[in-house]
Tab-separated table of C-alpha atoms in Angstrom:
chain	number	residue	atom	x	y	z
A	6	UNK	CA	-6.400	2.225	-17.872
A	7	UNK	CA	-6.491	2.618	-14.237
A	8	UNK	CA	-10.069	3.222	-14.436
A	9	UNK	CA	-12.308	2.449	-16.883
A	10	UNK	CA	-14.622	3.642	-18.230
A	11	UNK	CA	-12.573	7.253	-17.384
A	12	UNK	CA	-15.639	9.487	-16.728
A	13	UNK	CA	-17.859	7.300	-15.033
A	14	UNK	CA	-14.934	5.697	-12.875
A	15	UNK	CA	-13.525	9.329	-11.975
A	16	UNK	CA	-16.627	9.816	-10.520
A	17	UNK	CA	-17.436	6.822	-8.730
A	18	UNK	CA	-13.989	6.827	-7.283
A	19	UNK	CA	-14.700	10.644	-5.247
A	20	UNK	CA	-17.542	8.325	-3.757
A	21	UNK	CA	-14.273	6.642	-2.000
A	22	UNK	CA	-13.017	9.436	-0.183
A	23	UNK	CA	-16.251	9.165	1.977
A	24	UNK	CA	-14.437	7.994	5.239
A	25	UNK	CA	-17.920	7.343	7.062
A	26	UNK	CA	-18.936	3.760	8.288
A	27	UNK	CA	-16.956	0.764	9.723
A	28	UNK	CA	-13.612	-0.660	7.609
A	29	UNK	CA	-15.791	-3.249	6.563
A	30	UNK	CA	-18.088	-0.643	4.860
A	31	UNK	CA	-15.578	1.010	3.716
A	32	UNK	CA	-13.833	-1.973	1.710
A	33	UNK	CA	-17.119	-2.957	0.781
A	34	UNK	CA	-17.655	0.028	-1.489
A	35	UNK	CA	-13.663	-0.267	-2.518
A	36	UNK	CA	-14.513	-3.505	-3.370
A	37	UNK	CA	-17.525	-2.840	-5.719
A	38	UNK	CA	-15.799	0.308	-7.490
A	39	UNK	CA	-12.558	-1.973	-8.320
A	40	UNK	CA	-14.924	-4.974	-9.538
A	41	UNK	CA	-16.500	-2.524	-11.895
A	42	UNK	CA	-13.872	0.570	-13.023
A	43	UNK	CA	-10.611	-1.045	-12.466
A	44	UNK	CA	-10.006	-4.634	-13.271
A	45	UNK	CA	-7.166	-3.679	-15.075
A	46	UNK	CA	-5.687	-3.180	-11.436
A	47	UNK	CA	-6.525	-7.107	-11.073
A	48	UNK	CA	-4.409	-8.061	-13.977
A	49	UNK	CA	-1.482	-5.917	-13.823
A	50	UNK	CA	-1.228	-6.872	-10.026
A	51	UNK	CA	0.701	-10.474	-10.072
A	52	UNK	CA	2.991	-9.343	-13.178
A	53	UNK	CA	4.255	-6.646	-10.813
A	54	UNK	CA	4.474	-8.926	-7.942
A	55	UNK	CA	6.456	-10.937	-10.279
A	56	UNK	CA	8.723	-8.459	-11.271
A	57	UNK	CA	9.731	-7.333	-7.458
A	58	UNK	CA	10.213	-11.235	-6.558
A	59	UNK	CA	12.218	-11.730	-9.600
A	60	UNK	CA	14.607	-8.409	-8.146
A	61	UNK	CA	14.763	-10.234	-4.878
A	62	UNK	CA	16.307	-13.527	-6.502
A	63	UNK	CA	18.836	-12.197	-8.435
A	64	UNK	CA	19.732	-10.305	-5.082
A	65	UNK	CA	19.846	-13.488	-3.622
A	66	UNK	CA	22.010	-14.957	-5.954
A	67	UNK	CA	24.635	-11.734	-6.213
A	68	UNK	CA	24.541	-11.296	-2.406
A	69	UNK	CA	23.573	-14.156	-0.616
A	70	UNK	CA	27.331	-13.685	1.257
A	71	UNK	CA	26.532	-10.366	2.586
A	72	UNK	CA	22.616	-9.713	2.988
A	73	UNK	CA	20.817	-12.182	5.477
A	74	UNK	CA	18.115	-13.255	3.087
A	75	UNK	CA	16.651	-15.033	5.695
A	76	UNK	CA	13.987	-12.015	7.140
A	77	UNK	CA	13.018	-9.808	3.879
A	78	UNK	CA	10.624	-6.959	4.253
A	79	UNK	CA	8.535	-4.963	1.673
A	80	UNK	CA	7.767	-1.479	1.692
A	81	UNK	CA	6.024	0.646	-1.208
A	82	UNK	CA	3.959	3.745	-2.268
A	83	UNK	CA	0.433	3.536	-4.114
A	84	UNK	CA	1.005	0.307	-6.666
A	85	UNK	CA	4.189	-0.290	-5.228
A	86	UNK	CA	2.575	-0.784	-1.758
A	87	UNK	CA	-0.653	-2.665	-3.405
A	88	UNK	CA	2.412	-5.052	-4.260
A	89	UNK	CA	4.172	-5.602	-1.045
A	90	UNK	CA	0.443	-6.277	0.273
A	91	UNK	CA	-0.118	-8.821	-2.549
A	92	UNK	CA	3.491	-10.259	-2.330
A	93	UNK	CA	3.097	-10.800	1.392
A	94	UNK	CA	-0.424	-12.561	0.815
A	95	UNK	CA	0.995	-14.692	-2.146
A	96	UNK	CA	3.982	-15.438	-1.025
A	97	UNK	CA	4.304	-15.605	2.830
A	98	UNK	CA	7.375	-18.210	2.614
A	99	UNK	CA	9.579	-15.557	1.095
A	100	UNK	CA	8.710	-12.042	3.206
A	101	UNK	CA	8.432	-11.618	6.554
A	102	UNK	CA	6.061	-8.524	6.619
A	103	UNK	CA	5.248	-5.818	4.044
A	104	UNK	CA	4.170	-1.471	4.561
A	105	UNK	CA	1.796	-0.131	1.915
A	106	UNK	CA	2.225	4.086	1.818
A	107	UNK	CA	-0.975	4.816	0.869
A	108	UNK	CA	-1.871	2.633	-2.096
A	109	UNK	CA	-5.030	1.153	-2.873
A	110	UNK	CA	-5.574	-2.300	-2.186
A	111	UNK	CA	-6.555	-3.288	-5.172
A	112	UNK	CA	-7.019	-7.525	-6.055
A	113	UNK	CA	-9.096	-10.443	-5.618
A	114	UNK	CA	-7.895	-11.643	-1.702
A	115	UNK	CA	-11.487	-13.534	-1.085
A	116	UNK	CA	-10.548	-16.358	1.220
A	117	UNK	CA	-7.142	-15.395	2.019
A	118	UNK	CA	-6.010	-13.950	5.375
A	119	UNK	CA	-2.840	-12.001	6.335
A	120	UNK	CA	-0.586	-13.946	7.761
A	121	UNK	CA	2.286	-10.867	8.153
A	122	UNK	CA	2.833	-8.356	10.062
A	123	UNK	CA	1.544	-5.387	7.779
A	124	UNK	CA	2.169	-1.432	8.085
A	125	UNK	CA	-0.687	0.550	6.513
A	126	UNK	CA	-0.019	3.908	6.116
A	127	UNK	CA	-2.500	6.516	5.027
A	128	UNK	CA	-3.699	9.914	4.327
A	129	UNK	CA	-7.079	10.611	5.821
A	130	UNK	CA	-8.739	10.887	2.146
A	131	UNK	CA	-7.801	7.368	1.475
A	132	UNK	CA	-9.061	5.422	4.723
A	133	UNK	CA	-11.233	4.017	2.359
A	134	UNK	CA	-9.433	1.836	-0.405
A	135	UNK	CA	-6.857	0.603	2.125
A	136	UNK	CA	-8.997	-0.614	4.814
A	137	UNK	CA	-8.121	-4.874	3.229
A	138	UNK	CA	-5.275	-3.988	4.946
A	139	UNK	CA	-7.709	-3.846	8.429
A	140	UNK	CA	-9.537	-6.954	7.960
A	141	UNK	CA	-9.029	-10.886	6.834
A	142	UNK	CA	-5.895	-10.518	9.285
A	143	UNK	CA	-4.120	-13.114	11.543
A	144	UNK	CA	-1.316	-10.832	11.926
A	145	UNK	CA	-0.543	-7.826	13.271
A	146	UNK	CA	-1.433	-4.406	12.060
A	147	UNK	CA	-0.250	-0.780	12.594
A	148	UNK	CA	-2.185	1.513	10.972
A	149	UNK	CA	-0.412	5.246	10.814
A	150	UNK	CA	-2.941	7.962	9.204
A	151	UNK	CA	-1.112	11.387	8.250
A	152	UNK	CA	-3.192	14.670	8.125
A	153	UNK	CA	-2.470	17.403	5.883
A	154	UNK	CA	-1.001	14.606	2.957
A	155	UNK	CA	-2.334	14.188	-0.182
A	156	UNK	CA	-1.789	10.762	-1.770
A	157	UNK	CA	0.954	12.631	-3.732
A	158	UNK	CA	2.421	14.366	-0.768
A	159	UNK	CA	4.418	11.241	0.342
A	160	UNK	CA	6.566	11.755	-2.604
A	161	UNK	CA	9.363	13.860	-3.236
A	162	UNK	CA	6.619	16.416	-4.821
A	163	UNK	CA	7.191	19.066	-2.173
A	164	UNK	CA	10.742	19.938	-4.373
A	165	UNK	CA	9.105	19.982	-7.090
A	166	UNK	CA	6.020	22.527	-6.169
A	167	UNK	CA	4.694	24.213	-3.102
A	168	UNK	CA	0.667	23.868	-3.970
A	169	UNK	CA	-0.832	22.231	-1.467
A	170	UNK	CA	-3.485	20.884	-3.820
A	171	UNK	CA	-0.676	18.784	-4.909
A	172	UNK	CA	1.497	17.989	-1.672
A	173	UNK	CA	-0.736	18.776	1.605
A	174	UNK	CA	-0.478	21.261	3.919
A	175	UNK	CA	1.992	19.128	6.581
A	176	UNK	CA	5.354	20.359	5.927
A	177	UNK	CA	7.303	18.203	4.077
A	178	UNK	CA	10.195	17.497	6.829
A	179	UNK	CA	7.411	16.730	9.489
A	180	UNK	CA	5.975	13.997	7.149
A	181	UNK	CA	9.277	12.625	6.233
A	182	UNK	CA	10.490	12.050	9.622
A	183	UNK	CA	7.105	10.831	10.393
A	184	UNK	CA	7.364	8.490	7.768
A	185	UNK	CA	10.998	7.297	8.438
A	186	UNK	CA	10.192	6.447	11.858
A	187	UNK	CA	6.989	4.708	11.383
A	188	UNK	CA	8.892	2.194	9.379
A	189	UNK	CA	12.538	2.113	11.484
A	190	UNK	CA	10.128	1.101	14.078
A	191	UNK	CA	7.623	-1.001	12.455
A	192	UNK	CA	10.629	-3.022	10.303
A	193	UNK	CA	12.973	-2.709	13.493
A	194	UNK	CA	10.674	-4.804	15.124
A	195	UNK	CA	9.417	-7.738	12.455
A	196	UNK	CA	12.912	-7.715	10.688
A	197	UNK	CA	15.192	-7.221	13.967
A	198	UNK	CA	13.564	-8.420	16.694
């Protein structure tokens, strides 16, 4: 359901992987391949958000003597970083800044701007369906692209086979500690300092 209709949307979407032109180019044609293959993206989007917010209040209430609740960020891969984005948008009482590993950034954000600090992390394929993350900002961005990744290949995939079609060429402890850092560093800073 993630795109519909399935042929036509499979193809339109390998016109995303074009990494030419400016980020606002770039989200532009995002933008007009989610409006017509994947509104289901737009609907699913706040019931997931949802979800994740309803986690972080029962935290609360089960360890609100031993977690400072006070600075909470939000990290995710794919639809699990499309959600920290949208949480962080939606919500900016609650988080204090949000990462996206290489998801999409999929939603209707027309008149909002980011008002957290935001991690965007990428492989080079996808430059062009998280470049939101880029623009409409009054917060700071990093914005960490990883060669050699597939969208996959931030995953624990590289246990599970060694095709590079699948996981990238980058070995899988370089990305890893790649990864870790970028967000010790990035969270480090928004959540500890």
């Amino acid at each position: 359901k993630v795109v519909q209709p399935r042929f036509r949307g499979t193809m339109a979407s390998f016109g995303l992987l074009k990494t030419d032109g400016t980020a606002e180019e770039r989200y532009e044609r995002f933008n007009a391949f989610q409006q017509t293959y994947s509104l289901f993206m737009h609907e699913r989007l706040p019931e997931w958000a949802a979800d994740a917010d309803a986690v972080v209040e029962q935290l609360k209430k089960d360890y609100a003597d031993n977690i400072d609740f006070t600075k909470i960020g939000l990290t995710g891969h794919s639809f699990g970083g499309n959600a920290a984005y949208y949480m962080c948008q939606h919500f900016p009482e609650k988080y204090t800044c949000g990462a996206n590993i290489d998801g999409g950034i999929f939603g209707n954000f027309e008149g909002m701007r980011m008002q957290k600090p935001f991690l965007q992390i990428c492989n080079r394929c996808n430059e062009g369906v998280v470049s939101r993350a880029l623009l409409e900002t009054d917060a700071p961005v990093r914005y960490e692209v990883f060669d050699k990744v597939t969208h996959l290949g931030f995953t624990d995939m590289a246990h599970y086979t060694k095709a590079r079609i699948v996981k990238g060429a980058l070995p899988w402890e370089e990305m890893d500690e790649r990864l870790v850092r970028v967000h010790v560093e990035f969270f480090g800073e928004w959540l500890k300092g």
